[in-house]
Amino acid sequence: MNNLIRSTARCLRSSAWQYRTAQTNGELLSGWARLMCSSSAVQKNLEEIVKKDKVVVFMKGTPAQPMCGFSNAVVQILRMHGVDSYAAYNVLDDQDIRQGIKTFSNWPTIPQVYFNGEFVGGCDILLQMHQSGDLVEELQKLGIRSALLDQEKESK
Amino acid sequence: MKRFLCVIRKQHAGDESWCGLRLMLSSALRCLRPSTCTLALTRQLTYRRPHMGPVETTIQTKLTQALKPEHLEVINESHMHAVPAGSESHFRVLVVSPQFEGLSLLQRHRLVNETLKEELSTCVHALAIQAKTPQQWSSNPSLAKSPPCMGGSKHDNTMAEKLKAGRD
């Protein structure tokens, strides 16, 4: 109950800011309408984001400068497989995306990894997929050849 | 040690008491040698603080009731992160349960997340999960290690709220 109140208050604050801006601009949209619009707009936006690229990562920080050990682990695993080109979204920069992706994925934590628009999991799942060899197969399905395959070839 | 025993043997050559002394020393050495179960116990003692906080206790209780695990480890890793001492915000759980049979990794993790939904929406900021079947656990009984913190909580303006929720 407390969480509902807190999250509602948070949304109201952000919508209140938008309402004040609307008034300043002479628009007459109500705060509640804007709130509903922004929440569903975020969800719609996320739906497009996760499908736009083969590999999408929602993380804390950036691939060049991760700001969380678990997010960094995801970056390192992808790098190990030679996956350097992917869409990465820094949730610390955008609270709407941060909360929105948790709702969208029905997953409570960051980082979050998507392959071809499908939710894969967080750091733990990606790590286990890497350790079991499943990640190489999944990347192959995306049309991405893992760098580890080339390393294996060279060692033979 | 062998040289020590040889010196003692020479001193007590032909002495019956040498056999008794040797038996005593051998059993003392066996007790000092570490065994696998001792190491596992030590690991549990190392990671479990003498006093389990309320959040840790709740996590333990909920996972036990929901998943009926054969083996369960709940580790408060908050001390490894940029949060005040005594926080209960970052956890690692290892759950070994037959209920995971036939489930994908994602399904298993969702089951754990669902069980701890309330904690994850309030005070728990990070939850590392290992979800294994009993067979998987017996073939590889190892606890994964969390990566080192990169100070993300310091830049997180929602942390104060979460820590307060944990204290309340």
mmCIF file of C-alpha atoms in Angstrom:
data_model
loop_
_atom_site.group_PDB
_atom_site.id
_atom_site.type_symbol
_atom_site.label_atom_id
_atom_site.label_comp_id
_atom_site.label_asym_id
_atom_site.label_seq_id
_atom_site.Cartn_x
_atom_site.Cartn_y
_atom_site.Cartn_z
ATOM 1 C CA MET A 1 0.000 0.000 0.000
ATOM 2 C CA ASN A 2 2.807 2.375 0.941
ATOM 3 C CA ASN A 3 4.559 1.579 -2.330
ATOM 4 C CA LEU A 4 1.405 2.350 -4.276
ATOM 5 C CA ILE A 5 1.142 5.699 -2.532
ATOM 6 C CA ARG A 6 4.834 6.429 -3.082
ATOM 7 C CA SER A 7 4.783 5.525 -6.767
ATOM 8 C CA THR A 8 1.556 7.458 -7.292
ATOM 9 C CA ALA A 9 3.089 10.493 -5.585
ATOM 10 C CA ARG A 10 6.148 10.150 -7.810
ATOM 11 C CA CYS A 11 3.980 10.010 -10.931
ATOM 12 C CA LEU A 12 1.874 12.925 -9.758
ATOM 13 C CA ARG A 13 4.992 15.010 -9.145
ATOM 14 C CA SER A 14 6.258 14.329 -12.663
ATOM 15 C CA SER A 15 2.837 14.883 -14.160
ATOM 16 C CA ALA A 16 2.432 18.072 -12.104
ATOM 17 C CA TRP A 17 5.651 19.359 -13.669
ATOM 18 C CA GLN A 18 4.269 18.519 -17.098
ATOM 19 C CA TYR A 19 0.923 20.178 -16.255
ATOM 20 C CA ARG A 20 2.668 23.387 -15.175
ATOM 21 C CA THR A 21 4.616 23.334 -18.420
ATOM 22 C CA ALA A 22 1.380 22.790 -20.348
ATOM 23 C CA GLN A 23 -0.234 25.760 -18.586
ATOM 24 C CA THR A 24 2.774 27.936 -19.356
ATOM 25 C CA ASN A 25 2.453 26.918 -22.979
ATOM 26 C CA GLY A 26 -1.259 27.671 -22.905
ATOM 27 C CA GLU A 27 -2.294 24.035 -23.345
ATOM 28 C CA LEU A 28 -5.198 22.692 -21.349
ATOM 29 C CA LEU A 29 -4.486 18.959 -21.005
ATOM 30 C CA SER A 30 -5.199 17.717 -17.466
ATOM 31 C CA GLY A 31 -2.433 16.263 -15.266
ATOM 32 C CA TRP A 32 -4.106 12.877 -15.086
ATOM 33 C CA ALA A 33 -4.474 12.621 -18.871
ATOM 34 C CA ARG A 34 -0.799 13.479 -19.259
ATOM 35 C CA LEU A 35 0.121 10.887 -16.625
ATOM 36 C CA MET A 36 -1.769 8.153 -18.462
ATOM 37 C CA CYS A 37 -0.334 9.282 -21.779
ATOM 38 C CA SER A 38 3.263 9.307 -20.526
ATOM 39 C CA SER A 39 3.043 5.833 -18.904
ATOM 40 C CA SER A 40 1.516 4.120 -21.940
ATOM 41 C CA ALA A 41 3.791 6.157 -24.198
ATOM 42 C CA VAL A 42 6.814 4.776 -22.326
ATOM 43 C CA GLN A 43 5.504 1.226 -22.685
ATOM 44 C CA LYS A 44 4.877 1.720 -26.395
ATOM 45 C CA ASN A 45 8.302 3.269 -26.784
ATOM 46 C CA LEU A 46 9.892 0.276 -25.042
ATOM 47 C CA GLU A 47 8.027 -2.103 -27.311
ATOM 48 C CA GLU A 48 9.672 -0.403 -30.263
ATOM 49 C CA ILE A 49 13.069 -0.121 -28.582
ATOM 50 C CA VAL A 50 13.428 -3.829 -27.782
ATOM 51 C CA LYS A 51 12.579 -4.802 -31.373
ATOM 52 C CA LYS A 52 14.711 -2.189 -33.098
ATOM 53 C CA ASP A 53 18.022 -3.987 -32.510
ATOM 54 C CA LYS A 54 19.068 -7.640 -32.302
ATOM 55 C CA VAL A 55 20.698 -7.198 -28.879
ATOM 56 C CA VAL A 56 19.314 -4.635 -26.429
ATOM 57 C CA VAL A 57 20.633 -4.088 -22.919
ATOM 58 C CA PHE A 58 19.080 -1.948 -20.203
ATOM 59 C CA MET A 59 21.866 -1.215 -17.751
ATOM 60 C CA LYS A 60 23.280 1.192 -15.205
ATOM 61 C CA GLY A 61 25.899 3.310 -16.908
ATOM 62 C CA THR A 62 27.169 2.714 -20.415
ATOM 63 C CA PRO A 63 29.170 -0.119 -22.016
ATOM 64 C CA ALA A 64 32.212 2.155 -21.903
ATOM 65 C CA GLN A 65 31.578 3.085 -18.286
ATOM 66 C CA PRO A 66 29.269 0.698 -16.441
ATOM 67 C CA MET A 67 28.115 1.906 -13.035
ATOM 68 C CA CYS A 68 27.080 -1.400 -11.547
ATOM 69 C CA GLY A 69 28.950 -4.675 -11.146
ATOM 70 C CA PHE A 70 26.087 -6.750 -12.576
ATOM 71 C CA SER A 71 25.683 -4.440 -15.587
ATOM 72 C CA ASN A 72 29.437 -4.599 -16.101
ATOM 73 C CA ALA A 73 29.294 -8.405 -16.057
ATOM 74 C CA VAL A 74 26.755 -8.342 -18.909
ATOM 75 C CA VAL A 75 28.968 -5.990 -20.894
ATOM 76 C CA GLN A 76 32.032 -8.176 -20.318
ATOM 77 C CA ILE A 77 30.225 -11.371 -21.330
ATOM 78 C CA LEU A 78 28.974 -9.810 -24.559
ATOM 79 C CA ARG A 79 32.459 -8.440 -25.240
ATOM 80 C CA MET A 80 33.946 -11.899 -24.727
ATOM 81 C CA HIS A 81 31.653 -13.192 -27.451
ATOM 82 C CA GLY A 82 32.651 -10.335 -29.735
ATOM 83 C CA VAL A 83 29.279 -8.598 -29.431
ATOM 84 C CA ASP A 84 30.361 -4.953 -29.375
ATOM 85 C CA SER A 85 27.562 -3.434 -31.385
ATOM 86 C CA TYR A 86 24.282 -3.423 -29.484
ATOM 87 C CA ALA A 87 21.757 -0.961 -28.140
ATOM 88 C CA ALA A 88 22.442 -0.026 -24.533
ATOM 89 C CA TYR A 89 20.127 2.172 -22.474
ATOM 90 C CA ASN A 90 21.366 3.807 -19.293
ATOM 91 C CA VAL A 91 18.458 3.635 -16.842
ATOM 92 C CA LEU A 92 20.204 6.014 -14.442
ATOM 93 C CA ASP A 93 19.622 8.767 -17.024
ATOM 94 C CA ASP A 94 15.903 8.175 -17.336
ATOM 95 C CA GLN A 95 13.660 7.130 -14.460
ATOM 96 C CA ASP A 96 10.738 6.594 -16.843
ATOM 97 C CA ILE A 97 12.721 3.989 -18.775
ATOM 98 C CA ARG A 98 14.033 2.518 -15.546
ATOM 99 C CA GLN A 99 10.593 1.948 -14.051
ATOM 100 C CA GLY A 100 8.991 1.330 -17.430
ATOM 101 C CA ILE A 101 11.275 -1.547 -18.408
ATOM 102 C CA LYS A 102 10.673 -3.272 -15.069
ATOM 103 C CA THR A 103 6.931 -3.140 -15.766
ATOM 104 C CA PHE A 104 7.358 -4.056 -19.429
ATOM 105 C CA SER A 105 9.529 -7.101 -18.705
ATOM 106 C CA ASN A 106 7.832 -7.941 -15.404
ATOM 107 C CA TRP A 107 11.360 -8.147 -14.019
ATOM 108 C CA PRO A 108 12.361 -6.240 -10.910
ATOM 109 C CA THR A 109 16.064 -5.599 -11.448
ATOM 110 C CA ILE A 110 18.583 -4.096 -13.844
ATOM 111 C CA PRO A 111 20.416 -5.162 -16.036
ATOM 112 C CA GLN A 112 17.976 -6.658 -18.538
ATOM 113 C CA VAL A 113 18.903 -8.276 -21.835
ATOM 114 C CA TYR A 114 16.740 -8.663 -24.943
ATOM 115 C CA PHE A 115 17.533 -10.796 -28.016
ATOM 116 C CA ASN A 116 15.381 -10.073 -31.079
ATOM 117 C CA GLY A 117 12.696 -8.430 -29.002
ATOM 118 C CA GLU A 118 12.501 -11.326 -26.570
ATOM 119 C CA PHE A 119 13.447 -10.967 -22.919
ATOM 120 C CA VAL A 120 16.400 -13.206 -22.051
ATOM 121 C CA GLY A 121 16.998 -12.334 -18.412
ATOM 122 C CA GLY A 122 19.458 -10.522 -16.195
ATOM 123 C CA CYS A 123 23.121 -10.935 -15.361
ATOM 124 C CA ASP A 124 22.754 -14.339 -13.650
ATOM 125 C CA ILE A 125 20.943 -15.902 -16.606
ATOM 126 C CA LEU A 126 23.361 -14.479 -19.171
ATOM 127 C CA LEU A 127 26.290 -15.750 -17.119
ATOM 128 C CA GLN A 128 24.840 -19.252 -16.877
ATOM 129 C CA MET A 129 24.062 -19.258 -20.590
ATOM 130 C CA HIS A 130 27.675 -18.273 -21.238
ATOM 131 C CA GLN A 131 29.013 -21.003 -18.936
ATOM 132 C CA SER A 132 26.773 -23.707 -20.423
ATOM 133 C CA GLY A 133 27.518 -22.751 -24.029
ATOM 134 C CA ASP A 134 23.886 -21.828 -24.710
ATOM 135 C CA LEU A 135 24.836 -18.206 -25.369
ATOM 136 C CA VAL A 136 26.873 -19.187 -28.434
ATOM 137 C CA GLU A 137 23.808 -20.974 -29.832
ATOM 138 C CA GLU A 138 21.459 -18.095 -29.061
ATOM 139 C CA LEU A 139 23.790 -15.602 -30.725
ATOM 140 C CA GLN A 140 23.976 -17.896 -33.752
ATOM 141 C CA LYS A 141 20.171 -17.733 -34.024
ATOM 142 C CA LEU A 142 20.534 -13.947 -34.204
ATOM 143 C CA GLY A 143 23.026 -14.328 -37.015
ATOM 144 C CA ILE A 144 25.934 -13.372 -34.723
ATOM 145 C CA ARG A 145 28.986 -15.602 -34.719
ATOM 146 C CA SER A 146 30.522 -15.744 -31.258
ATOM 147 C CA ALA A 147 34.202 -14.804 -31.066
ATOM 148 C CA LEU A 148 34.700 -17.788 -28.778
ATOM 149 C CA LEU A 149 34.145 -20.111 -31.738
ATOM 150 C CA ASP A 150 37.048 -18.496 -33.554
ATOM 151 C CA GLN A 151 39.216 -18.767 -30.443
ATOM 152 C CA GLU A 152 38.426 -22.478 -30.184
ATOM 153 C CA LYS A 153 39.352 -22.945 -33.833
ATOM 154 C CA GLU A 154 42.689 -21.169 -33.358
ATOM 155 C CA SER A 155 43.584 -23.235 -30.293
ATOM 156 C CA LYS A 156 43.023 -26.457 -32.300
ATOM 157 C CA MET B 1 55.975 -34.426 10.968
ATOM 158 C CA LYS B 2 57.417 -37.736 9.743
ATOM 159 C CA ARG B 3 60.892 -36.680 10.941
ATOM 160 C CA PHE B 4 59.432 -35.805 14.345
ATOM 161 C CA LEU B 5 57.817 -39.260 14.545
ATOM 162 C CA CYS B 6 61.105 -40.954 13.544
ATOM 163 C CA VAL B 7 62.986 -39.082 16.312
ATOM 164 C CA ILE B 8 60.372 -40.122 18.877
ATOM 165 C CA ARG B 9 60.517 -43.734 17.561
ATOM 166 C CA LYS B 10 64.306 -43.922 18.043
ATOM 167 C CA GLN B 11 63.993 -42.603 21.559
ATOM 168 C CA HIS B 12 61.306 -45.139 22.398
ATOM 169 C CA ALA B 13 62.692 -48.096 20.386
ATOM 170 C CA GLY B 14 61.320 -51.338 21.832
ATOM 171 C CA ASP B 15 58.991 -49.324 24.087
ATOM 172 C CA GLU B 16 55.291 -50.314 24.045
ATOM 173 C CA SER B 17 54.269 -46.790 24.933
ATOM 174 C CA TRP B 18 55.497 -45.694 21.454
ATOM 175 C CA CYS B 19 52.510 -47.441 19.826
ATOM 176 C CA GLY B 20 50.031 -45.609 22.074
ATOM 177 C CA LEU B 21 51.711 -42.247 21.428
ATOM 178 C CA ARG B 22 51.712 -42.852 17.677
ATOM 179 C CA LEU B 23 47.985 -43.680 17.723
ATOM 180 C CA MET B 24 47.261 -40.503 19.677
ATOM 181 C CA LEU B 25 49.275 -38.299 17.308
ATOM 182 C CA SER B 26 47.693 -39.876 14.184
ATOM 183 C CA SER B 27 44.145 -39.236 15.421
ATOM 184 C CA ALA B 28 45.064 -35.628 16.340
ATOM 185 C CA LEU B 29 46.361 -35.085 12.783
ATOM 186 C CA ARG B 30 43.166 -36.527 11.275
ATOM 187 C CA CYS B 31 41.061 -34.023 13.259
ATOM 188 C CA LEU B 32 43.163 -31.095 12.024
ATOM 189 C CA ARG B 33 42.860 -32.112 8.332
ATOM 190 C CA PRO B 34 40.047 -30.079 6.690
ATOM 191 C CA SER B 35 37.173 -32.012 5.113
ATOM 192 C CA THR B 36 34.674 -30.913 2.446
ATOM 193 C CA CYS B 37 31.794 -30.675 4.921
ATOM 194 C CA THR B 38 33.886 -28.528 7.265
ATOM 195 C CA LEU B 39 34.676 -26.146 4.396
ATOM 196 C CA ALA B 40 30.993 -25.932 3.434
ATOM 197 C CA LEU B 41 30.060 -25.229 7.054
ATOM 198 C CA THR B 42 32.800 -22.594 7.280
ATOM 199 C CA ARG B 43 31.457 -20.908 4.131
ATOM 200 C CA GLN B 44 27.963 -20.770 5.620
ATOM 201 C CA LEU B 45 29.289 -19.378 8.894
ATOM 202 C CA THR B 46 31.416 -16.852 7.018
ATOM 203 C CA TYR B 47 28.522 -15.519 4.956
ATOM 204 C CA ARG B 48 25.801 -15.618 7.588
ATOM 205 C CA ARG B 49 26.071 -12.904 10.180
ATOM 206 C CA PRO B 50 25.373 -14.031 13.733
ATOM 207 C CA HIS B 51 22.232 -11.924 13.705
ATOM 208 C CA MET B 52 19.963 -12.286 10.640
ATOM 209 C CA GLY B 53 18.218 -9.030 9.810
ATOM 210 C CA PRO B 54 14.439 -8.878 9.315
ATOM 211 C CA VAL B 55 14.650 -8.752 5.505
ATOM 212 C CA GLU B 56 17.053 -11.700 5.388
ATOM 213 C CA THR B 57 14.748 -13.639 7.709
ATOM 214 C CA THR B 58 11.719 -12.848 5.563
ATOM 215 C CA ILE B 59 13.505 -13.936 2.384
ATOM 216 C CA GLN B 60 14.557 -17.190 4.047
ATOM 217 C CA THR B 61 11.029 -17.858 5.303
ATOM 218 C CA LYS B 62 9.243 -17.035 2.048
ATOM 219 C CA LEU B 63 11.584 -19.097 -0.131
ATOM 220 C CA THR B 64 11.357 -22.036 2.255
ATOM 221 C CA GLN B 65 7.557 -21.954 2.320
ATOM 222 C CA ALA B 66 7.079 -21.414 -1.425
ATOM 223 C CA LEU B 67 9.774 -23.614 -2.949
ATOM 224 C CA LYS B 68 10.363 -26.293 -0.270
ATOM 225 C CA PRO B 69 14.112 -26.276 -1.033
ATOM 226 C CA GLU B 70 16.462 -29.154 -0.286
ATOM 227 C CA HIS B 71 19.197 -26.593 0.142
ATOM 228 C CA LEU B 72 18.907 -22.843 0.621
ATOM 229 C CA GLU B 73 21.458 -20.107 1.160
ATOM 230 C CA VAL B 74 20.461 -16.474 1.660
ATOM 231 C CA ILE B 75 23.400 -14.122 1.751
ATOM 232 C CA ASN B 76 23.224 -10.432 2.541
ATOM 233 C CA GLU B 77 25.791 -8.854 0.216
ATOM 234 C CA SER B 78 24.955 -5.261 1.095
ATOM 235 C CA HIS B 79 28.364 -4.816 2.743
ATOM 236 C CA MET B 80 29.909 -5.300 -0.723
ATOM 237 C CA HIS B 81 28.091 -2.241 -2.072
ATOM 238 C CA ALA B 82 28.036 1.520 -1.622
ATOM 239 C CA VAL B 83 25.329 1.494 1.056
ATOM 240 C CA PRO B 84 25.479 2.213 4.814
ATOM 241 C CA ALA B 85 26.672 -0.522 7.164
ATOM 242 C CA GLY B 86 23.865 -2.780 8.346
ATOM 243 C CA SER B 87 21.802 -2.337 5.156
ATOM 244 C CA GLU B 88 19.687 -5.136 3.760
ATOM 245 C CA SER B 89 19.482 -4.042 0.137
ATOM 246 C CA HIS B 90 21.617 -6.470 -1.866
ATOM 247 C CA PHE B 91 21.147 -10.239 -1.603
ATOM 248 C CA ARG B 92 22.316 -13.459 -3.223
ATOM 249 C CA VAL B 93 20.133 -16.560 -2.975
ATOM 250 C CA LEU B 94 20.954 -20.143 -3.845
ATOM 251 C CA VAL B 95 17.836 -22.291 -4.063
ATOM 252 C CA VAL B 96 17.958 -26.027 -4.709
ATOM 253 C CA SER B 97 14.454 -27.328 -5.250
ATOM 254 C CA PRO B 98 12.763 -30.158 -7.141
ATOM 255 C CA GLN B 99 10.128 -27.592 -8.160
ATOM 256 C CA PHE B 100 12.640 -26.302 -10.726
ATOM 257 C CA GLU B 101 12.578 -29.585 -12.676
ATOM 258 C CA GLY B 102 11.611 -28.976 -16.288
ATOM 259 C CA LEU B 103 11.672 -25.196 -15.932
ATOM 260 C CA SER B 104 13.898 -22.918 -17.978
ATOM 261 C CA LEU B 105 16.321 -20.549 -16.220
ATOM 262 C CA LEU B 106 13.956 -17.658 -16.879
ATOM 263 C CA GLN B 107 10.976 -19.518 -15.436
ATOM 264 C CA ARG B 108 12.951 -20.464 -12.330
ATOM 265 C CA HIS B 109 14.104 -16.914 -11.726
ATOM 266 C CA ARG B 110 10.581 -15.590 -12.269
ATOM 267 C CA LEU B 111 9.358 -18.044 -9.630
ATOM 268 C CA VAL B 112 11.876 -16.690 -7.133
ATOM 269 C CA ASN B 113 11.080 -13.090 -8.090
ATOM 270 C CA GLU B 114 7.368 -13.737 -7.663
ATOM 271 C CA THR B 115 7.967 -15.226 -4.202
ATOM 272 C CA LEU B 116 9.925 -12.146 -3.153
ATOM 273 C CA LYS B 117 7.739 -9.637 -5.035
ATOM 274 C CA GLU B 118 7.063 -7.457 -2.016
ATOM 275 C CA GLU B 119 10.702 -7.218 -0.959
ATOM 276 C CA LEU B 120 11.842 -6.499 -4.521
ATOM 277 C CA SER B 121 9.349 -3.661 -4.868
ATOM 278 C CA THR B 122 10.419 -2.059 -1.598
ATOM 279 C CA CYS B 123 13.737 -2.551 0.135
ATOM 280 C CA VAL B 124 15.673 -5.095 -1.940
ATOM 281 C CA HIS B 125 17.625 -3.311 -4.639
ATOM 282 C CA ALA B 126 19.528 -6.253 -6.084
ATOM 283 C CA LEU B 127 18.888 -9.995 -6.020
ATOM 284 C CA ALA B 128 21.368 -12.470 -7.501
ATOM 285 C CA ILE B 129 19.761 -15.859 -8.047
ATOM 286 C CA GLN B 130 21.054 -19.391 -8.482
ATOM 287 C CA ALA B 131 18.164 -21.791 -8.981
ATOM 288 C CA LYS B 132 19.158 -25.438 -9.313
ATOM 289 C CA THR B 133 17.479 -28.817 -9.290
ATOM 290 C CA PRO B 134 18.812 -31.320 -6.709
ATOM 291 C CA GLN B 135 20.613 -33.214 -9.481
ATOM 292 C CA GLN B 136 22.306 -30.066 -10.776
ATOM 293 C CA TRP B 137 23.354 -29.168 -7.242
ATOM 294 C CA SER B 138 24.834 -32.590 -6.503
ATOM 295 C CA SER B 139 26.885 -32.528 -9.725
ATOM 296 C CA ASN B 140 28.103 -28.979 -9.086
ATOM 297 C CA PRO B 141 27.671 -27.843 -5.465
ATOM 298 C CA SER B 142 29.168 -24.367 -5.880
ATOM 299 C CA LEU B 143 27.966 -20.924 -4.899
ATOM 300 C CA ALA B 144 28.566 -18.252 -7.528
ATOM 301 C CA LYS B 145 30.335 -15.031 -6.610
ATOM 302 C CA SER B 146 28.876 -11.604 -7.204
ATOM 303 C CA PRO B 147 30.910 -9.181 -9.307
ATOM 304 C CA PRO B 148 32.613 -6.288 -7.503
ATOM 305 C CA CYS B 149 30.466 -3.211 -6.931
ATOM 306 C CA MET B 150 31.020 -0.290 -9.246
ATOM 307 C CA GLY B 151 29.356 2.231 -6.977
ATOM 308 C CA GLY B 152 26.049 2.346 -8.843
ATOM 309 C CA SER B 153 24.092 2.899 -5.632
ATOM 310 C CA LYS B 154 25.996 6.135 -5.029
ATOM 311 C CA HIS B 155 24.498 7.569 -8.239
ATOM 312 C CA ASP B 156 21.061 6.155 -7.595
ATOM 313 C CA ASN B 157 18.610 8.695 -6.241
ATOM 314 C CA THR B 158 16.057 5.969 -5.421
ATOM 315 C CA MET B 159 18.404 4.198 -2.996
ATOM 316 C CA ALA B 160 17.598 6.416 -0.017
ATOM 317 C CA GLU B 161 13.938 5.459 -0.350
ATOM 318 C CA LYS B 162 14.726 1.748 -0.605
ATOM 319 C CA LEU B 163 17.051 1.833 2.400
ATOM 320 C CA LYS B 164 14.389 3.649 4.409
ATOM 321 C CA ALA B 165 11.834 1.005 3.375
ATOM 322 C CA GLY B 166 14.222 -1.653 4.634
ATOM 323 C CA ARG B 167 14.608 0.065 7.984
ATOM 324 C CA ASP B 168 10.847 0.555 8.345
#
